[in-house]
PDB file of C-alpha atoms in Angstrom:
ATOM      1  CA  UNK A   1       0.000   0.000   0.000  1.00 41.00           C
ATOM      2  CA  UNK A   2       1.314   3.448  -0.867  1.00 43.00           C
ATOM      3  CA  UNK A   3       1.952   5.964   1.906  1.00 48.00           C
ATOM      4  CA  UNK A   4      -0.679   8.364   0.485  1.00 51.00           C
ATOM      5  CA  UNK A   5      -3.522   5.989   1.330  1.00 49.00           C
ATOM      6  CA  UNK A   6      -4.531   5.546   4.941  1.00 54.00           C
ATOM      7  CA  UNK A   7      -5.177   1.843   5.705  1.00 54.00           C
ATOM      8  CA  UNK A   8      -8.588   2.830   6.956  1.00 76.00           C
ATOM      9  CA  UNK A   9      -9.632   4.323   3.571  1.00 87.00           C
ATOM     10  CA  UNK A  10     -10.196   0.863   2.108  1.00 87.00           C
ATOM     11  CA  UNK A  11     -12.313  -0.174   5.085  1.00 88.00           C
ATOM     12  CA  UNK A  12     -14.345   3.052   4.870  1.00 90.00           C
ATOM     13  CA  UNK A  13     -14.926   2.431   1.145  1.00 90.00           C
ATOM     14  CA  UNK A  14     -16.187  -1.104   1.791  1.00 89.00           C
ATOM     15  CA  UNK A  15     -18.407   0.035   4.681  1.00 87.00           C
ATOM     16  CA  UNK A  16     -19.894   2.788   2.530  1.00 89.00           C
ATOM     17  CA  UNK A  17     -20.431   0.656  -0.567  1.00 89.00           C
ATOM     18  CA  UNK A  18     -21.904  -2.246   1.395  1.00 85.00           C
ATOM     19  CA  UNK A  19     -24.173   0.059   3.417  1.00 67.00           C
ATOM     20  CA  UNK A  20     -22.298  -0.235   6.742  1.00 53.00           C
ATOM     21  CA  UNK A  21     -22.686  -3.001   9.318  1.00 51.00           C
ATOM     22  CA  UNK A  22     -26.347  -2.205   9.945  1.00 54.00           C
ATOM     23  CA  UNK A  23     -27.039  -1.990   6.169  1.00 60.00           C
ATOM     24  CA  UNK A  24     -28.060   1.681   6.491  1.00 66.00           C
ATOM     25  CA  UNK A  25     -26.348   3.587   3.697  1.00 76.00           C
ATOM     26  CA  UNK A  26     -28.412   6.713   4.366  1.00 82.00           C
ATOM     27  CA  UNK A  27     -26.771   7.010   7.795  1.00 83.00           C
ATOM     28  CA  UNK A  28     -23.426   6.107   6.214  1.00 87.00           C
ATOM     29  CA  UNK A  29     -23.394   9.399   4.320  1.00 92.00           C
ATOM     30  CA  UNK A  30     -23.329  11.371   7.588  1.00 91.00           C
ATOM     31  CA  UNK A  31     -20.763   9.126   9.273  1.00 90.00           C
ATOM     32  CA  UNK A  32     -18.416   8.204   6.418  1.00 92.00           C
ATOM     33  CA  UNK A  33     -18.481  11.314   4.192  1.00 95.00           C
ATOM     34  CA  UNK A  34     -17.264  14.851   4.803  1.00 96.00           C
ATOM     35  CA  UNK A  35     -19.878  17.603   5.083  1.00 96.00           C
ATOM     36  CA  UNK A  36     -18.687  19.034   1.747  1.00 97.00           C
ATOM     37  CA  UNK A  37     -18.634  15.679  -0.035  1.00 97.00           C
ATOM     38  CA  UNK A  38     -19.698  15.701  -3.687  1.00 97.00           C
ATOM     39  CA  UNK A  39     -21.187  12.677  -5.431  1.00 96.00           C
ATOM     40  CA  UNK A  40     -21.213  12.320  -9.211  1.00 97.00           C
ATOM     41  CA  UNK A  41     -23.584   9.739 -10.722  1.00 94.00           C
ATOM     42  CA  UNK A  42     -25.197  10.016 -14.185  1.00 92.00           C
ATOM     43  CA  UNK A  43     -28.128   7.871 -12.949  1.00 86.00           C
ATOM     44  CA  UNK A  44     -29.191  10.574 -10.460  1.00 84.00           C
ATOM     45  CA  UNK A  45     -31.697  13.285 -11.446  1.00 84.00           C
ATOM     46  CA  UNK A  46     -28.872  15.830 -11.062  1.00 91.00           C
ATOM     47  CA  UNK A  47     -25.478  14.312 -11.924  1.00 92.00           C
ATOM     48  CA  UNK A  48     -23.488  16.104  -9.193  1.00 96.00           C
ATOM     49  CA  UNK A  49     -24.942  16.607  -5.722  1.00 96.00           C
ATOM     50  CA  UNK A  50     -23.759  17.274  -2.194  1.00 97.00           C
ATOM     51  CA  UNK A  51     -23.701  14.761   0.637  1.00 96.00           C
ATOM     52  CA  UNK A  52     -27.205  15.441   1.946  1.00 95.00           C
ATOM     53  CA  UNK A  53     -28.758  15.408  -1.540  1.00 94.00           C
ATOM     54  CA  UNK A  54     -26.989  12.126  -2.338  1.00 93.00           C
ATOM     55  CA  UNK A  55     -28.358  10.607   0.874  1.00 92.00           C
ATOM     56  CA  UNK A  56     -31.857  11.793  -0.093  1.00 92.00           C
ATOM     57  CA  UNK A  57     -31.585  10.248  -3.579  1.00 89.00           C
ATOM     58  CA  UNK A  58     -30.510   6.975  -1.987  1.00 88.00           C
ATOM     59  CA  UNK A  59     -33.337   7.193   0.585  1.00 87.00           C
ATOM     60  CA  UNK A  60     -35.764   7.517  -2.342  1.00 87.00           C
ATOM     61  CA  UNK A  61     -34.390   4.266  -3.821  1.00 86.00           C
ATOM     62  CA  UNK A  62     -35.051   2.398  -0.577  1.00 86.00           C
ATOM     63  CA  UNK A  63     -38.827   2.879  -0.809  1.00 87.00           C
ATOM     64  CA  UNK A  64     -39.298   1.007  -4.113  1.00 93.00           C
ATOM     65  CA  UNK A  65     -36.414  -1.446  -3.760  1.00 92.00           C
ATOM     66  CA  UNK A  66     -35.092  -3.858  -1.179  1.00 89.00           C
ATOM     67  CA  UNK A  67     -31.392  -3.319  -1.953  1.00 88.00           C
ATOM     68  CA  UNK A  68     -28.079  -4.960  -1.223  1.00 86.00           C
ATOM     69  CA  UNK A  69     -24.573  -4.112  -2.417  1.00 87.00           C
ATOM     70  CA  UNK A  70     -21.379  -6.140  -2.362  1.00 90.00           C
ATOM     71  CA  UNK A  71     -17.876  -5.075  -3.284  1.00 93.00           C
ATOM     72  CA  UNK A  72     -16.529  -7.473  -5.920  1.00 92.00           C
ATOM     73  CA  UNK A  73     -13.040  -5.981  -6.247  1.00 93.00           C
ATOM     74  CA  UNK A  74     -11.073  -2.937  -5.199  1.00 92.00           C
ATOM     75  CA  UNK A  75      -7.918  -1.109  -6.252  1.00 91.00           C
ATOM     76  CA  UNK A  76      -6.463   0.996  -3.482  1.00 84.00           C
ATOM     77  CA  UNK A  77      -2.832   1.715  -4.215  1.00 76.00           C
ATOM     78  CA  UNK A  78      -3.209   5.444  -3.687  1.00 72.00           C
ATOM     79  CA  UNK A  79      -5.950   8.020  -3.364  1.00 77.00           C
ATOM     80  CA  UNK A  80      -8.467   7.583  -4.986  1.00 88.00           C
ATOM     81  CA  UNK A  81      -9.845   4.142  -4.135  1.00 93.00           C
ATOM     82  CA  UNK A  82     -11.667   2.417  -7.011  1.00 94.00           C
ATOM     83  CA  UNK A  83     -14.126  -0.457  -6.645  1.00 94.00           C
ATOM     84  CA  UNK A  84     -16.401  -2.697  -8.650  1.00 95.00           C
ATOM     85  CA  UNK A  85     -19.628  -3.710  -6.921  1.00 94.00           C
ATOM     86  CA  UNK A  86     -22.843  -5.646  -7.439  1.00 94.00           C
ATOM     87  CA  UNK A  87     -26.300  -4.248  -6.688  1.00 91.00           C
ATOM     88  CA  UNK A  88     -29.109  -6.721  -6.045  1.00 92.00           C
ATOM     89  CA  UNK A  89     -32.683  -5.907  -5.236  1.00 92.00           C
ATOM     90  CA  UNK A  90     -36.373  -6.647  -5.344  1.00 95.00           C
ATOM     91  CA  UNK A  91     -38.896  -4.185  -6.767  1.00 96.00           C
ATOM     92  CA  UNK A  92     -41.348  -3.686  -3.871  1.00 96.00           C
ATOM     93  CA  UNK A  93     -42.766  -0.193  -4.464  1.00 96.00           C
ATOM     94  CA  UNK A  94     -43.548   2.312  -7.201  1.00 94.00           C
ATOM     95  CA  UNK A  95     -40.434   3.617  -8.962  1.00 90.00           C
ATOM     96  CA  UNK A  96     -40.510   6.362 -11.612  1.00 85.00           C
ATOM     97  CA  UNK A  97     -44.187   5.629 -12.255  1.00 88.00           C
ATOM     98  CA  UNK A  98     -43.572   1.875 -12.528  1.00 90.00           C
ATOM     99  CA  UNK A  99     -45.815  -0.149 -10.170  1.00 93.00           C
ATOM    100  CA  UNK A 100     -44.109  -2.750  -7.963  1.00 95.00           C
ATOM    101  CA  UNK A 101     -43.457  -5.954  -9.875  1.00 94.00           C
ATOM    102  CA  UNK A 102     -41.879  -8.149  -7.188  1.00 96.00           C
ATOM    103  CA  UNK A 103     -39.113  -8.905  -9.690  1.00 96.00           C
ATOM    104  CA  UNK A 104     -35.520  -9.168  -8.639  1.00 96.00           C
ATOM    105  CA  UNK A 105     -32.513  -7.668 -10.369  1.00 96.00           C
ATOM    106  CA  UNK A 106     -28.745  -7.837 -10.259  1.00 97.00           C
ATOM    107  CA  UNK A 107     -26.422  -5.353 -11.967  1.00 96.00           C
ATOM    108  CA  UNK A 108     -22.839  -4.255 -11.645  1.00 96.00           C
ATOM    109  CA  UNK A 109     -21.417  -0.835 -10.998  1.00 94.00           C
ATOM    110  CA  UNK A 110     -18.221   1.017 -10.350  1.00 94.00           C
ATOM    111  CA  UNK A 111     -17.108   3.491  -7.773  1.00 91.00           C
ATOM    112  CA  UNK A 112     -14.765   4.856 -10.409  1.00 88.00           C
ATOM    113  CA  UNK A 113     -13.080   6.916  -7.715  1.00 93.00           C
ATOM    114  CA  UNK A 114     -13.547   7.611  -4.024  1.00 95.00           C
ATOM    115  CA  UNK A 115     -11.365  10.456  -2.768  1.00 95.00           C
ATOM    116  CA  UNK A 116     -10.617  10.736   0.935  1.00 94.00           C
ATOM    117  CA  UNK A 117      -9.872  13.545   3.335  1.00 93.00           C
ATOM    118  CA  UNK A 118      -9.175  12.844   6.992  1.00 91.00           C
ATOM    119  CA  UNK A 119     -10.397   9.242   6.738  1.00 91.00           C
ATOM    120  CA  UNK A 120     -13.762  10.208   5.178  1.00 94.00           C
ATOM    121  CA  UNK A 121     -15.016  10.207   1.609  1.00 95.00           C
ATOM    122  CA  UNK A 122     -14.860  13.723   0.189  1.00 96.00           C
ATOM    123  CA  UNK A 123     -15.766  13.003  -3.443  1.00 97.00           C
ATOM    124  CA  UNK A 124     -17.224   9.988  -5.238  1.00 95.00           C
ATOM    125  CA  UNK A 125     -17.810   9.089  -8.882  1.00 96.00           C
ATOM    126  CA  UNK A 126     -20.285   6.284  -9.542  1.00 94.00           C
ATOM    127  CA  UNK A 127     -21.407   4.477 -12.656  1.00 94.00           C
ATOM    128  CA  UNK A 128     -23.875   1.597 -12.362  1.00 92.00           C
ATOM    129  CA  UNK A 129     -26.221  -0.172 -14.746  1.00 94.00           C
ATOM    130  CA  UNK A 130     -29.464   1.688 -14.066  1.00 90.00           C
ATOM    131  CA  UNK A 131     -30.796   0.745 -17.514  1.00 91.00           C
ATOM    132  CA  UNK A 132     -30.074  -2.913 -16.689  1.00 94.00           C
ATOM    133  CA  UNK A 133     -32.275  -2.607 -13.590  1.00 93.00           C
ATOM    134  CA  UNK A 134     -35.139  -1.254 -15.683  1.00 92.00           C
ATOM    135  CA  UNK A 135     -34.716  -4.009 -18.285  1.00 93.00           C
ATOM    136  CA  UNK A 136     -34.764  -6.713 -15.591  1.00 94.00           C
ATOM    137  CA  UNK A 137     -37.966  -5.180 -14.208  1.00 93.00           C
ATOM    138  CA  UNK A 138     -39.526  -5.576 -17.652  1.00 91.00           C
ATOM    139  CA  UNK A 139     -39.680  -1.865 -18.432  1.00 87.00           C
ATOM    140  CA  UNK A 140     -39.640  -1.147 -22.181  1.00 79.00           C
ATOM    141  CA  UNK A 141     -36.727   1.132 -23.185  1.00 74.00           C
ATOM    142  CA  UNK A 142     -37.627   4.809 -22.989  1.00 68.00           C
ATOM    143  CA  UNK A 143     -40.846   4.330 -20.991  1.00 66.00           C
ATOM    144  CA  UNK A 144     -39.446   5.271 -17.533  1.00 59.00           C
ATOM    145  CA  UNK A 145     -39.077   8.936 -16.714  1.00 53.00           C
TER     146      UNK A 145
END
């Protein structure tokens, strides 16, 4: 491990990506991210948001989906930390006008970069297969808002 990366950064990345020990990623934003943290994700309504807005977007995903994330691999030789993860879920509530189907899905994603400051995430870039989720739910292309 390079001297620029605190050993704890990898553990923080895993805790954040896997929704912490109690599986509560909404709370993880407050505990594992700096107050000025920025999150970049093209699947969000606004591609770049602050920590609290990112937590709210994630909270809104918890209502329609029973979610789980697992880190599949990680590269952490220096800041930033990069990871590949799997998202699994069940569609249990209305999402973007789509009624609950009960269907399950599994897609992959990347935390293309997690930057750290003082042992907390200060900036994150995500890319995950949102379209793959919609396809697995049986949503015709272009019909979700």
